[in-house]
Coordinates of C-alpha atoms in Angstrom, one line a residue:
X1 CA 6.0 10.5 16.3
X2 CA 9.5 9.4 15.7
X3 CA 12.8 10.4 17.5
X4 CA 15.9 10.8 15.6
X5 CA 17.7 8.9 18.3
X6 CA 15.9 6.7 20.8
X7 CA 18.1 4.1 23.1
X8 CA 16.8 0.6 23.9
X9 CA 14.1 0.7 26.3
X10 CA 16.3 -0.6 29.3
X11 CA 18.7 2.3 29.3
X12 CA 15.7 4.2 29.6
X13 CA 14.3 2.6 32.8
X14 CA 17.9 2.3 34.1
X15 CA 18.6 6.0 33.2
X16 CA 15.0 6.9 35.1
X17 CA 15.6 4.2 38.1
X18 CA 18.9 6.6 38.6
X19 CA 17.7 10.2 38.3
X20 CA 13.8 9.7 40.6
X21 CA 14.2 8.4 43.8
X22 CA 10.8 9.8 45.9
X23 CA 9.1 7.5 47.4
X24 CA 5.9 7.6 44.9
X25 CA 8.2 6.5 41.8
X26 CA 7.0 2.8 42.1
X27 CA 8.0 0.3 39.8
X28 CA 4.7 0.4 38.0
X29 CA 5.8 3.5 36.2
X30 CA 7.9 0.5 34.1
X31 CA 4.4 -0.9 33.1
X32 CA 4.4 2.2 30.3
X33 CA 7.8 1.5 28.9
X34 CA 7.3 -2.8 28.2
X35 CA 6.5 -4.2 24.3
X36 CA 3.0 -6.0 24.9
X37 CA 2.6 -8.5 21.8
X38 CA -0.6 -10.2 21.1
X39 CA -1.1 -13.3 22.7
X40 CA -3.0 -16.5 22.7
X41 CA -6.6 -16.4 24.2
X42 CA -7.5 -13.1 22.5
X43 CA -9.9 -13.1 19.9
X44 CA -9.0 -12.9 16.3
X45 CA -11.1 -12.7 12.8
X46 CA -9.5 -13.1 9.9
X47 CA -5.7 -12.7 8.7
X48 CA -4.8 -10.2 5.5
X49 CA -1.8 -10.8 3.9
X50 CA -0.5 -7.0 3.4
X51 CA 1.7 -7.5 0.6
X52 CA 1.2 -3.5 -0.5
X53 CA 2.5 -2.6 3.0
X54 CA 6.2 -1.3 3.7
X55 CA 7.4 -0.8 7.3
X56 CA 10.6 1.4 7.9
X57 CA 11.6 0.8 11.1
X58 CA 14.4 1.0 13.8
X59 CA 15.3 -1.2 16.8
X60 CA 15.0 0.4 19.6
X61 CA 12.4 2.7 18.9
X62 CA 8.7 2.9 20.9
X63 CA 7.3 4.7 18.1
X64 CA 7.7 1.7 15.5
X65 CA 7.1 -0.7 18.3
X66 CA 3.5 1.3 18.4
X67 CA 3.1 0.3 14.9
X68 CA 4.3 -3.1 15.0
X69 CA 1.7 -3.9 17.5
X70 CA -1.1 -2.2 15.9
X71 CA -0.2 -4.0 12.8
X72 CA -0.7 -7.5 14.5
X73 CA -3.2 -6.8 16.7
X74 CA -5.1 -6.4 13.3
X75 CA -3.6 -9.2 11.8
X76 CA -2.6 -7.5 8.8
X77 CA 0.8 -10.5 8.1
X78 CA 3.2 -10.3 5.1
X79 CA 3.8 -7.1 4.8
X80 CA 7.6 -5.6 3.7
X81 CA 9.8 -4.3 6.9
X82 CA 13.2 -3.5 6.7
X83 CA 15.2 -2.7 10.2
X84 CA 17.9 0.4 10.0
X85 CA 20.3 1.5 12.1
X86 CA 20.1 4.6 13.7
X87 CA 23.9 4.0 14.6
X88 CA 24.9 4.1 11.2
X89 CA 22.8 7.3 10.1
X90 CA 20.6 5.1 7.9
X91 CA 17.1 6.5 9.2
X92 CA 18.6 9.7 7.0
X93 CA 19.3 7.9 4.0
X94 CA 17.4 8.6 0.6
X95 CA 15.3 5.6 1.3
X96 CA 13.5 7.4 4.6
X97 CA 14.0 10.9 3.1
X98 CA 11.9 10.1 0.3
X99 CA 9.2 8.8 2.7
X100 CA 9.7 11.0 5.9
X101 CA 11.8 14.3 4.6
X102 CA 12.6 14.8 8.4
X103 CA 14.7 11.4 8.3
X104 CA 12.6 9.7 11.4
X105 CA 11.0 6.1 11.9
X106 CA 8.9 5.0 12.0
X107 CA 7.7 5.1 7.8
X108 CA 4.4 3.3 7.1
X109 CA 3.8 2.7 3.2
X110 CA 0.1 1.8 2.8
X111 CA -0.4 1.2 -1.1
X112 CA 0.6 4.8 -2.1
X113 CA -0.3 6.5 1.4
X114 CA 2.6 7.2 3.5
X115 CA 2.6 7.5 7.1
X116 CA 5.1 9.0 9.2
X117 CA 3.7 9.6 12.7
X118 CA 3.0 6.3 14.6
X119 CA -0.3 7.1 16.4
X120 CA -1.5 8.7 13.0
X121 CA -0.4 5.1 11.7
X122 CA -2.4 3.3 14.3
X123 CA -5.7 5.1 14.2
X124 CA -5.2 4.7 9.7
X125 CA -4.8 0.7 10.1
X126 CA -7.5 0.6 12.6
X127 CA -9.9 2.8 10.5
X128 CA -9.2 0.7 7.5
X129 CA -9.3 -2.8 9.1
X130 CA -12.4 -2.1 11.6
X131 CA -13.4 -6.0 10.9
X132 CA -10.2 -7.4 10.6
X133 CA -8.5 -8.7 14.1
X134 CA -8.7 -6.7 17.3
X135 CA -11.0 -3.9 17.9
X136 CA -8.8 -1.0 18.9
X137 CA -11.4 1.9 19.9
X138 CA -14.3 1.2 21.7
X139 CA -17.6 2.0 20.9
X140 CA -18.5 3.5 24.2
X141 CA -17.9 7.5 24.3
X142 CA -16.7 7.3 27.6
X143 CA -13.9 4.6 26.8
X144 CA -13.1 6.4 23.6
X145 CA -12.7 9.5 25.3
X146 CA -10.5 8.1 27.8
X147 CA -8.5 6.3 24.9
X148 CA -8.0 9.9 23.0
X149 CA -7.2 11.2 25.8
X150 CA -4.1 9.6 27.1
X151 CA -3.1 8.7 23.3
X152 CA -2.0 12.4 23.1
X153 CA -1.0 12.7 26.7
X154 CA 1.6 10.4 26.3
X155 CA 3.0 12.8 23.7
X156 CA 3.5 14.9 26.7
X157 CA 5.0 12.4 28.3
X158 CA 7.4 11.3 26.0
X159 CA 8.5 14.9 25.5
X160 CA 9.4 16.0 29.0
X161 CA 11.3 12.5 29.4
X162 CA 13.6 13.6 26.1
X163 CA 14.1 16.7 27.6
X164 CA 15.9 15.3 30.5
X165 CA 17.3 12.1 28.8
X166 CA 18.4 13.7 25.3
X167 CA 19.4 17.3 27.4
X168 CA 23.3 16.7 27.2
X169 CA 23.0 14.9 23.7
X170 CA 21.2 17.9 22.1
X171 CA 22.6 20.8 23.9
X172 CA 25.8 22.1 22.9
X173 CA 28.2 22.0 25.7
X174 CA 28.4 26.1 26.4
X175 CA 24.7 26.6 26.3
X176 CA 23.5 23.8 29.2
X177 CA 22.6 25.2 32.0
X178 CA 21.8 23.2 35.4
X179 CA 18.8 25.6 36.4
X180 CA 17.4 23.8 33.0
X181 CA 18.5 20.5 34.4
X182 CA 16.3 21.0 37.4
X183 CA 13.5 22.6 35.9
X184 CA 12.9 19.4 33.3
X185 CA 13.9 16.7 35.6
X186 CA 11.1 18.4 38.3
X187 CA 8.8 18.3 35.5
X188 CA 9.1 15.1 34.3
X189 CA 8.7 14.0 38.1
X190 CA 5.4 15.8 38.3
X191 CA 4.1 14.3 35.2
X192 CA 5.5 10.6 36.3
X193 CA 3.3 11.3 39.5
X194 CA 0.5 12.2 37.1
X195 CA 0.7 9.0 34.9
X196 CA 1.1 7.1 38.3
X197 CA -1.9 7.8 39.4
X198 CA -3.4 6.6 36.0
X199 CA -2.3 2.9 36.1
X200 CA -3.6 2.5 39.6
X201 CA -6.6 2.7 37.8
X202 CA -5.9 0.2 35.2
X203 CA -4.3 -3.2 34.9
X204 CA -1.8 -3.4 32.7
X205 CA -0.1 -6.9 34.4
X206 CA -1.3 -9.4 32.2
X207 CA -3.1 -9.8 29.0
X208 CA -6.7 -11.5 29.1
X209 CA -9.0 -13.1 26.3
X210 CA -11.7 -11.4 28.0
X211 CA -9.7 -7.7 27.6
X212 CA -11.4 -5.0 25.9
X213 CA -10.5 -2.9 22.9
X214 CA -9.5 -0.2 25.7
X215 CA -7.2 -2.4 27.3
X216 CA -5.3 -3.6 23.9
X217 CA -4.9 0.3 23.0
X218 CA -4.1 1.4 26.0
X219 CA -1.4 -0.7 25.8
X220 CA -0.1 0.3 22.2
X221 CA -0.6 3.8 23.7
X222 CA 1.7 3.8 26.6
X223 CA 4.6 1.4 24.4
X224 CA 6.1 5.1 23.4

């Protein structure tokens, strides 16, 4: 998915440290929101030089982050990116238009597939590149359900935080209300409760070479 306006991901914690105070908002909520690159010590196959690639992308932006990552965890190196500005209105130029007609980034060119939608993007690269690099779903139905699972949960997620972040930037001034307020901000509390209860069951603290292919996509999961 791609936002047409998505602020660095330290306004967001700040914004979220500021507006949930109960005393089962721990800071491991912030374990969902951090940009987990692949590091030394994991395993690694082979290296393709993905010169037919084109990445769109915007700083800022957990969607293209999601991408980014999945790209490298497959290894797939030399492929063309180009940063834009949201700022400056350039994920609506003619460039993204042509790729995405709804002007939002991420845009993943893959030889003459396009991709707009970053988790479409991920689970494309990995079903291309199952032998190249990491191995992003497991093999075990159990695992793979889990990894389905909260891959479109976190769509949830990321939509019931907009609606309390973006309410004042989308909402013309005459039509907010703060009954609507209320209502997203106690369900975004009741979903971070939800997800909080999740990552007691998983370590997301460090990065192992002995991590499975659940762990790595877990983590490109919850980058968005």
């Amino acid at each position: 998915m791609g936002w047409d306006l998505i602020p660095p991901i330290h306004l967001l914690t700040s914004y979220i440290r500021g507006h949930f105070t109960h005393s089962s908002f721990t800071p491991d909520i912030f374990q969902l929101f951090h940009f987990r690159h692949l590091l030394s010590g994991v395993a690694v196959h082979s290296t393709t030089m993905a010169k037919d690639m084109t990445l769109l992308w915007g700083s800022g932006s957990p969607p293209c982050w999601r991408v980014m990552i999945a790209l490298e965890e497959k290894n797939l190196q030399g492929y063309n990116q180009k940063l834009l500005s949201f700022e400056k209105g350039e994920h609506k130029s003619k460039e993204v238009m042509d790729m995405n007609p709804r002007g939002q980034l991420p845009a993943l060119k893959c030889g003459t597939n396009v991709l707009n939608e970053s988790l479409a993007a991920c689970l494309y690269l990995e079903s291309q590149y199952k032998s190249q690099g990491n191995k992003l779903i497991p093999d075990c139905p159990a695992e793979q359900a889990m990894m389905y699972q909260r891959m479109f949960e976190g769509l949830t997620f990321s939509q019931k935080m907009a609606d309390v972040i973006y309410y004042t930037y989308k909402v013309p001034e005459g039509e907010r209300h703060d009954s609507a307020v209320k209502r997203n901000t106690e369900a975004l509390t009741t979903e971070i409760k939800l997800w909080e209860g999740y990552l007691q069951k998983v370590n997301l603290n460090h990065v192992s070479s002995n991590e499975g292919p659940l762990d790595r996509k877990l983590k490109i999961v919850f980058s968005a």
